[in-house]
Coordinates of C-alpha atoms and ligand atoms in Angstrom, one line a residue:
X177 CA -150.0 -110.4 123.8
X178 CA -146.8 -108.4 125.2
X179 CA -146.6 -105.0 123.3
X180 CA -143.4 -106.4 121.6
X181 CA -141.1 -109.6 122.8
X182 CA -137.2 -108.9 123.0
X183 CA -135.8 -112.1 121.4
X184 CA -131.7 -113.2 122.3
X185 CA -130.6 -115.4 119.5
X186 CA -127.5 -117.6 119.4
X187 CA -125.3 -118.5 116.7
X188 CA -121.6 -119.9 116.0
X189 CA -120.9 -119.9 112.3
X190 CA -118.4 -122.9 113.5
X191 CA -121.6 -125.4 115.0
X192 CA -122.2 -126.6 111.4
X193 CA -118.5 -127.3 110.4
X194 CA -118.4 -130.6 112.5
X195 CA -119.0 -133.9 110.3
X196 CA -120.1 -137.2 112.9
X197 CA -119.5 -139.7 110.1
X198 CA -120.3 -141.0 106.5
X199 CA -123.6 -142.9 107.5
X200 CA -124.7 -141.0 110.8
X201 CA -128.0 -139.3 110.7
X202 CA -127.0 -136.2 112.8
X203 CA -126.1 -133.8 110.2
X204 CA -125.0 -130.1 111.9
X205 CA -124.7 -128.5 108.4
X206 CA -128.7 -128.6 108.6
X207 CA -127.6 -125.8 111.9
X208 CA -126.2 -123.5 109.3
X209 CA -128.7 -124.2 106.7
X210 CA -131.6 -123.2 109.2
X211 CA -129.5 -120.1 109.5
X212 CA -128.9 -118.7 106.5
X213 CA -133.1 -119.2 105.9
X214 CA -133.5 -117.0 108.8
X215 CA -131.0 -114.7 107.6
X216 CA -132.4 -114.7 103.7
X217 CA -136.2 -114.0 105.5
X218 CA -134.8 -110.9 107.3
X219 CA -135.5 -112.0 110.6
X220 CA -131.9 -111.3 112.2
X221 CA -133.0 -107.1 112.3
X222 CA -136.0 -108.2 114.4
X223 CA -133.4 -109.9 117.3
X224 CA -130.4 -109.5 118.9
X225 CA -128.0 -111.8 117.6
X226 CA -125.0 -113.3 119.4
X227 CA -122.2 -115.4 119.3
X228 CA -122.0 -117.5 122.1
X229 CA -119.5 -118.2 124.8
X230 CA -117.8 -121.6 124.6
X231 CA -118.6 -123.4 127.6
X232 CA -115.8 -124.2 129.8
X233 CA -114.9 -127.7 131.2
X234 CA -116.1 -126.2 135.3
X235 CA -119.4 -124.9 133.7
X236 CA -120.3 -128.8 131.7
X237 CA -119.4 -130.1 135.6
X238 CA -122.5 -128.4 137.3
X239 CA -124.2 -131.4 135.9
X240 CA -121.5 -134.1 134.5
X241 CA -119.0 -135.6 136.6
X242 CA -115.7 -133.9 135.9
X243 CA -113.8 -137.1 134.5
X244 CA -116.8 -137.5 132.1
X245 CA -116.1 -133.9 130.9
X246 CA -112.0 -134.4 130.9
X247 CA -112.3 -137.3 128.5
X248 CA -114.9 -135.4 126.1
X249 CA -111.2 -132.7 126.3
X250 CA -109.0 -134.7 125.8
X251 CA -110.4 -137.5 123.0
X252 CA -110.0 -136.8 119.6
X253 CA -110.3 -139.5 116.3
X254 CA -106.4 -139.8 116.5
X255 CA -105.9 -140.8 119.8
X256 CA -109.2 -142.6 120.6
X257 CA -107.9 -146.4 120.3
X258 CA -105.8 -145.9 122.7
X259 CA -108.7 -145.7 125.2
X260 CA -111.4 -148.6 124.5
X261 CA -112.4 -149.0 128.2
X262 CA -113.1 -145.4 128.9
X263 CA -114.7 -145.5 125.0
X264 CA -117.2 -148.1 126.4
X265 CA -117.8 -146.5 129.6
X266 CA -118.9 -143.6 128.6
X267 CA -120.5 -144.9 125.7
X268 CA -118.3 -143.3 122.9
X269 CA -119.0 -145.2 119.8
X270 CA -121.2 -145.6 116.9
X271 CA -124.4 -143.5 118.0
X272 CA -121.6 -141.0 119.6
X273 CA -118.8 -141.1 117.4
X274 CA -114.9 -139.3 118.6
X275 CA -115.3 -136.7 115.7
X276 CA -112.7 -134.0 114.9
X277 CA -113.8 -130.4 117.0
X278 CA -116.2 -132.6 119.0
X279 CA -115.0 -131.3 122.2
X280 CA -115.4 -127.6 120.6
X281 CA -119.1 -128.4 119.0
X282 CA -120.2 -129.5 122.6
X283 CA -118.7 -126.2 124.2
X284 CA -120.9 -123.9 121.8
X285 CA -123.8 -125.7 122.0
X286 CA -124.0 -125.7 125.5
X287 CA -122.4 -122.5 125.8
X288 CA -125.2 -120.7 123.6
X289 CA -127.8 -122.1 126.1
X290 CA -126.6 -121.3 129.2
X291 CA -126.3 -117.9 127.6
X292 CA -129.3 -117.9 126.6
X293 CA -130.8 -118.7 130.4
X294 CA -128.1 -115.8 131.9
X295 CA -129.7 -113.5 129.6
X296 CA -133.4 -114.7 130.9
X297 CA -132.3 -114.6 134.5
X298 CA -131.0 -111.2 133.7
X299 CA -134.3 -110.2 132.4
X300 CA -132.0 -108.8 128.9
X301 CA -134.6 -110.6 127.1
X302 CA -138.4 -112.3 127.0
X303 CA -137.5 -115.2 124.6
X304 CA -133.8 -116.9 124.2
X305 CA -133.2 -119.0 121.3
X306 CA -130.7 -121.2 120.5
X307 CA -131.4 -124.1 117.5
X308 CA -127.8 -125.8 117.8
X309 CA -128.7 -127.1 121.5
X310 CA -131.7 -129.8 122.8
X311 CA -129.5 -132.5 123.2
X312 CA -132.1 -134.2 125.8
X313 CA -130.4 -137.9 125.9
X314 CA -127.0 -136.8 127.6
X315 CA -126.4 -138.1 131.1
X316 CA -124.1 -136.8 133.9
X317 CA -121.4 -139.9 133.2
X318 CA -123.0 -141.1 129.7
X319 CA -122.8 -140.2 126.2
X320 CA -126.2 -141.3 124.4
X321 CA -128.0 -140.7 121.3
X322 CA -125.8 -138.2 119.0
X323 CA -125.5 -136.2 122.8
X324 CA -122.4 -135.8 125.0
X325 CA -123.0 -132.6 126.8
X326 CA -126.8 -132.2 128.2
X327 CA -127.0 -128.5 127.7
X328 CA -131.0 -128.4 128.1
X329 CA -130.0 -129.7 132.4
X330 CA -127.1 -126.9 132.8
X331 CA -129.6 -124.3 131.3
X332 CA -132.2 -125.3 133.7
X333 CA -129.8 -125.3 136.4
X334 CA -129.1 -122.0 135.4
X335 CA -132.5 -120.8 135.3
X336 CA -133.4 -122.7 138.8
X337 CA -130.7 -119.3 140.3
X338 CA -133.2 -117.0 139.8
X339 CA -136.9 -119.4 139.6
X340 CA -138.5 -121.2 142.1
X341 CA -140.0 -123.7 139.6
X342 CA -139.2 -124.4 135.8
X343 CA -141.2 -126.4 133.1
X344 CA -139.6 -128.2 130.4
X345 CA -141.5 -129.1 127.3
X346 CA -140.2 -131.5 124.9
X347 CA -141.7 -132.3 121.4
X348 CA -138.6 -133.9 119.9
X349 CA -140.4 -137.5 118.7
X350 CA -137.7 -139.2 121.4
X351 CA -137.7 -139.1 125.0
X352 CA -136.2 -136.5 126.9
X353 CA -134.7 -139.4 129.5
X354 CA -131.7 -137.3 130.4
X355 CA -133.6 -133.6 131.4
X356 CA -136.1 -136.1 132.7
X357 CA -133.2 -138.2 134.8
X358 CA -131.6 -135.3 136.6
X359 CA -134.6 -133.9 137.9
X360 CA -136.4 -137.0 138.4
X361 CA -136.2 -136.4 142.6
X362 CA -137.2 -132.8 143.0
X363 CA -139.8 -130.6 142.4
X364 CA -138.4 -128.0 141.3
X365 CA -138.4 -128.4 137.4
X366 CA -141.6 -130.3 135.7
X367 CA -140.6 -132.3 132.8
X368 CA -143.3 -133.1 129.7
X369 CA -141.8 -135.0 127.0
X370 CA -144.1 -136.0 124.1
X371 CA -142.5 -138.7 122.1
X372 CA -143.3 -142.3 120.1
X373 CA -143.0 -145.2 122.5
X374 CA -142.8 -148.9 122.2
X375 CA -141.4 -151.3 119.4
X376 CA -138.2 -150.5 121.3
X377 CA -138.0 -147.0 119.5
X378 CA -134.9 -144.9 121.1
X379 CA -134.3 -144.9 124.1
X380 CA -137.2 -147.2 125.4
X381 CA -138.2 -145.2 128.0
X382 CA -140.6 -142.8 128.9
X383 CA -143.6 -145.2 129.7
X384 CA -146.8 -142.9 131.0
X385 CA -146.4 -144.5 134.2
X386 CA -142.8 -143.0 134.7
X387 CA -143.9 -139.6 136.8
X388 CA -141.0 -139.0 139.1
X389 CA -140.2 -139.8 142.7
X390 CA -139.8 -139.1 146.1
X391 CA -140.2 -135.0 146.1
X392 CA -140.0 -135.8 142.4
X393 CA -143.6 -137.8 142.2
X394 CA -146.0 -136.4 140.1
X395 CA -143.5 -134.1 138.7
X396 CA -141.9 -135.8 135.6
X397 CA -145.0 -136.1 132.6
X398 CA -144.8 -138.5 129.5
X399 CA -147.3 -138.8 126.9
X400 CA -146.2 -141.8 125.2
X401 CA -147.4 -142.0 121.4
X402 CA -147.9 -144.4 118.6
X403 CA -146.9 -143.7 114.8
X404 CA -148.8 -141.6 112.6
X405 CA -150.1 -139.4 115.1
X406 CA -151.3 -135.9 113.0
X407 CA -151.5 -132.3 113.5
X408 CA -155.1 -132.2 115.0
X409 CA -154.7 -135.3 117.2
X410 CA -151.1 -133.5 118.7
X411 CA -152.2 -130.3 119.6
X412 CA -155.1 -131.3 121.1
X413 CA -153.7 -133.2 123.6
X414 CA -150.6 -130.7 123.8
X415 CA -152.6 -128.1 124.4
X416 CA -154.9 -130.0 127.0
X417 CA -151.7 -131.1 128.9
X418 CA -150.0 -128.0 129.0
X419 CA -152.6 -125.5 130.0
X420 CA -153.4 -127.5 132.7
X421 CA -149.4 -127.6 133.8
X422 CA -149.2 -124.0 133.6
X423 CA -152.6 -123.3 135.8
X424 CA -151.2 -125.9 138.7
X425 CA -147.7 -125.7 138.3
X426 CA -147.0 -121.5 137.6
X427 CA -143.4 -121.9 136.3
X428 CA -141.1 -119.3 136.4
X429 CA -139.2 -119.8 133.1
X430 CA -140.4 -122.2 130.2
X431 CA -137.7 -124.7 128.2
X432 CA -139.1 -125.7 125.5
X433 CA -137.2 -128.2 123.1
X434 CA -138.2 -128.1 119.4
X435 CA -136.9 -131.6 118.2
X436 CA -138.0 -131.5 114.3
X437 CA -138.0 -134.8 114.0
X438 CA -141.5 -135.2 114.8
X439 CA -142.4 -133.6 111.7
X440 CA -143.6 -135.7 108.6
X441 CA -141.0 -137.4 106.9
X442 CA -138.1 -137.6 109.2
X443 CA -135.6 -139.7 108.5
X444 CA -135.5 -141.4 112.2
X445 CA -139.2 -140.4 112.7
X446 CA -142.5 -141.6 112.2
X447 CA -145.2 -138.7 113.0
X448 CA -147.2 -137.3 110.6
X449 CA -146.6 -133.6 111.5
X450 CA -146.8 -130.8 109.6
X451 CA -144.8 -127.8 110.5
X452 CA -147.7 -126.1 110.9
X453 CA -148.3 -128.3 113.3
X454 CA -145.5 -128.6 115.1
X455 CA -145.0 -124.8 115.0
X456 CA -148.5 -124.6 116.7
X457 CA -146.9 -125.6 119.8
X458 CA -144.5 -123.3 119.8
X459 CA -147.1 -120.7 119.5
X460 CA -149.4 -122.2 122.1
X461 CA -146.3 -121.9 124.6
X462 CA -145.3 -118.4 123.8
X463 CA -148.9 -116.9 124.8
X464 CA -148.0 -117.7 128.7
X465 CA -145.7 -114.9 128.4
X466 CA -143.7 -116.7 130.1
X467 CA -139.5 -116.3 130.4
X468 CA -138.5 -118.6 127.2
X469 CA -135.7 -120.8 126.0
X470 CA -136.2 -122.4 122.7
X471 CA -133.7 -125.3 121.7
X472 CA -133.1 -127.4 118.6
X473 CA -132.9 -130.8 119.0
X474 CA -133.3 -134.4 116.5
X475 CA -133.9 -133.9 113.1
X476 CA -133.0 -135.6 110.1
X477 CA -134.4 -134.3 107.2
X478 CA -131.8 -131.4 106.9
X479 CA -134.2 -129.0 104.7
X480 CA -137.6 -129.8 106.9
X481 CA -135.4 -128.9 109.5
X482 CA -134.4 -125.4 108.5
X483 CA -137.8 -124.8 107.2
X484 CA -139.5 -126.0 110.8
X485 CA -136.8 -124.1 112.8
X486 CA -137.2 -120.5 110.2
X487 CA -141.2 -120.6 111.0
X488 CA -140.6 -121.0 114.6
X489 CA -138.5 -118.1 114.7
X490 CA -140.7 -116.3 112.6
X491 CA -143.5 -117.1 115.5
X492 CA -141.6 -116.2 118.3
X493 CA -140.9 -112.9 116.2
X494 CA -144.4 -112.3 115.6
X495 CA -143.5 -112.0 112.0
X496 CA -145.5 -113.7 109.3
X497 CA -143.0 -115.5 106.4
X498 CA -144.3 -115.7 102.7
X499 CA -144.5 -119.0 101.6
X500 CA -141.9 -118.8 98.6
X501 CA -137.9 -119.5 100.1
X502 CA -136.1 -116.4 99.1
X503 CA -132.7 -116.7 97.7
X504 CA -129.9 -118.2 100.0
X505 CA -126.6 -120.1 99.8
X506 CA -128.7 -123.3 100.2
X507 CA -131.3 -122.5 97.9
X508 CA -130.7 -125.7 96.0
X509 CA -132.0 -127.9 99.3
X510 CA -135.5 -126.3 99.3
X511 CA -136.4 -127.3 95.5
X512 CA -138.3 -128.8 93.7
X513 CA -141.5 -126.3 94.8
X514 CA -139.3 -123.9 97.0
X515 CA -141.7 -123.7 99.6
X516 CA -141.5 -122.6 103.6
X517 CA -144.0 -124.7 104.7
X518 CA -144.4 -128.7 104.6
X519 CA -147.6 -130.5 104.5
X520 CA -148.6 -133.4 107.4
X521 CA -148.0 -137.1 106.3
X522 CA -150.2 -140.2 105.6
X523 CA -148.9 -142.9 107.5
X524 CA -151.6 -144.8 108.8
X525 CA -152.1 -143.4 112.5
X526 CA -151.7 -145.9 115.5
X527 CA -152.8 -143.5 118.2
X528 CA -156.5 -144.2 118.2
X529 CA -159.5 -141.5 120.1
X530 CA -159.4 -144.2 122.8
X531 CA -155.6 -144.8 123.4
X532 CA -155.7 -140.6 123.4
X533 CA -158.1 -140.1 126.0
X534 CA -156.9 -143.0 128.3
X535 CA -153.1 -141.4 128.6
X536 CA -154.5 -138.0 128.6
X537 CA -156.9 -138.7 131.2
X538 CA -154.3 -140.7 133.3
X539 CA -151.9 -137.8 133.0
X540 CA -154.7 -135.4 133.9
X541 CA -155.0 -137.5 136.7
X542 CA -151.9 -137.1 138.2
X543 CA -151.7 -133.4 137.9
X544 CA -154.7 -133.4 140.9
X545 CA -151.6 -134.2 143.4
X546 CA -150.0 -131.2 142.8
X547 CA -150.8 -128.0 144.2
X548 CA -149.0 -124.7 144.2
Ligands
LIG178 O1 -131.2 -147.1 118.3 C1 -130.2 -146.7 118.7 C2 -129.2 -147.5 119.5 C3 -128.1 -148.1 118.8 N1 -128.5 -149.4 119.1 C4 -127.6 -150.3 119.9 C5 -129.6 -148.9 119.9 N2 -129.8 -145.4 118.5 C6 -130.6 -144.4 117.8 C7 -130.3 -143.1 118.4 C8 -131.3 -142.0 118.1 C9 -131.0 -140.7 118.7 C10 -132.0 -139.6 118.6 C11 -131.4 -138.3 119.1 C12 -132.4 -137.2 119.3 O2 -133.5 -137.5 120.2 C13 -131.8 -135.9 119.9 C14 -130.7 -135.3 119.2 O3 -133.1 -136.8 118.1 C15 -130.1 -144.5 116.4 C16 -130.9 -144.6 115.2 C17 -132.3 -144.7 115.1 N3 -132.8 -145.0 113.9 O4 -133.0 -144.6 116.1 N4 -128.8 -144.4 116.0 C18 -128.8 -144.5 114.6 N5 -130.0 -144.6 114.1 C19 -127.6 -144.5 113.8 C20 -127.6 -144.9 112.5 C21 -126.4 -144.8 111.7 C22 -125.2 -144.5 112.3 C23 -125.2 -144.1 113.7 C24 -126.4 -144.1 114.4
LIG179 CA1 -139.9 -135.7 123.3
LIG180 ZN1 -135.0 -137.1 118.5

């Protein structure tokens, strides 16, 4: 273990004012709540803490196509009937609603993360965080799945300045199909998404036989999952697949995307993870000592959320949290037992020893082709 980590956090009281709609899962007020839990455990005098940059319009267009970006300007819930082709082109609509600030909540998000790889690159810190970005589904023309602006590609992009080779890690229970998309054809970034697959769970990709191409092959890594899967069975094969990524692959910078909705009792979800759990990952990658960015991403059980995203930054911190929440402004989320941590589930789990050891020993496989 380093001596002590320098940690760059990321914060715009604004990211949680935005409201996506009466019956729409994503919920950004669970961004402030997960804040004010890391403020009421003290762990804001253990980082640096900053307010991000907005991102501006030329910055979104290192990976988006610039009209993409203009509309994302210049739609708003007044004027957006006005526009029902470009609505359905970019796929603007119910999973992706026009929202007021929308433009504004995209600009911090993705502003905090490319901040957050500057101050990497920069070597101002050992571990960036930023909870409000991770949103993995964006595409350079496309809107998709509560995500307009992919900020996890621009802070690789960023990253790729000053590394040879970046690994991104994704544990959000969907598939990271938009990082995976953009660097599908090169070798310079290694994408591992973990994430449920099949019965047309969102998006549908992600298959283990999707591994990149052309100087891509071998280079894009998906572990495809059933339901239930629990604590022991996940970390297991986490930490199987991403040891041996690190030893071949010798990234420069790690992205890791914390998704809490893999954790147990997720509202879209369907894992059985505990935060323990979960947080185990985030522990596992932070022994590389390895350059870091940690991002948010799903997550639809507001208070899991907050807790999941509080331990992690407790982790990172190296600082242990006692169990009982302390006193916040959202103390009233946490209750009936007020409690950090939240137990695994108990729905019945799909991913049998053999349907384990098949992917990981196909994705195992694959990782032979690579040398470095
Ligand atoms: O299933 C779909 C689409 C809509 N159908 C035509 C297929 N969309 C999902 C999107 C899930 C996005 C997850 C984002 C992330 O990975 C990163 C931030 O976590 C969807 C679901 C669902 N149960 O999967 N959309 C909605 N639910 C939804 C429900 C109510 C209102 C709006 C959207
Ligand atoms: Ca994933
Ligand atoms: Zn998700």
């Amino acid at each position: 273990m380093r001596s002590k980590d320098k940690i760059s956090y990321f914060y715009d009281g604004d990211v949680g004012n935005v409201y996506f709609g009466p019956n729409h899962p994503m919920k950004p007020h669970r961004l402030c709540m997960t804040h004010h839990l890391i403020l009421a455990y003290g762990l804001h005098s253990k980082m640096e803490v900053y307010r991000p940059h907005k991102a501006y319009p030329i910055e979104m267009a290192q990976f988006h196509s610039p009209d993409y970006v203009e509309f994302l300007q210049r739609i708003n819930p007044e004027n957006k009937d006005l526009f029902p082709n470009e609505m359905a082109r970019y796929n603007l609509g119910e999973d992706c609603p026009v929202f007021e600030d929308m433009f504004e909540f995209c600009q911090i998000y993705a502003g905090a993360t490319i901040d957050a790889a500057r101050r990497l690159n920069n070597k101002l810190c050992d571990i960036a965080i930023n909870w409000a970005g991770g949103l993995h589904h964006a595409k350079k023309c496309d809107a998709s799945g509560f995500c307009y602006i992919n900020d996890l590609v621009l802070g690789i992009l960023e990253l790729l300045k000053h590394h040879p080779r970046v690994l991104y890690i994704d544990i959000d229970v969907h598939h990271g199909d938009g990082v995976e998309e953009a660097f599908y054809f090169t070798d310079r970034v290694m994408t591992v998404s973990f994430h449920k697959f099949g019965d047309k769970f969102f998006p549908g990709t992600g298959d283990v036989k999707e591994i990149g191409e052309r100087e891509g092959k071998f280079y894009a890594i998906n572990v495809p999952l059933r339901d239930g899967i629990d604590d022991s069975s996940f970390n297991r094969l986490f930490r199987a697949i991403i040891s041996k990524v690190v030893e071949i692959y010798q990234p420069g910078a790690i992205v890791l995307q914390c998704g809490a909705d893999s954790l147990a009792r997720d509202r879209l979800g369907c894992f059985n993870l505990s935060i323990d759990g979960h947080a185990e990952c985030v522990k596992f990658v932070k022994k590389f000592n390895i350059p870091l960015l940690v991002t948010g991403g799903g997550g639809y059980t507001k208070e899991n959320v907050a807790r999941c995203w509080t331990v992690e930054t407790g982790i990172l911190l190296d600082t242990e949290l006692p169990n009982e929440i302390p006193d916040n402004d959202y103390i009233k989320y946490f209750g009936p037992d007020y409690s950090l941590k939240i137990p695994g589930g108990h729905i019945e789990n799909l991913n049998t020893k053999s349907y384990i050891s098949t992917i990981k020993a196909q994705i195992l496989d694959n990782l032979r082709y690579i040398q470095h």
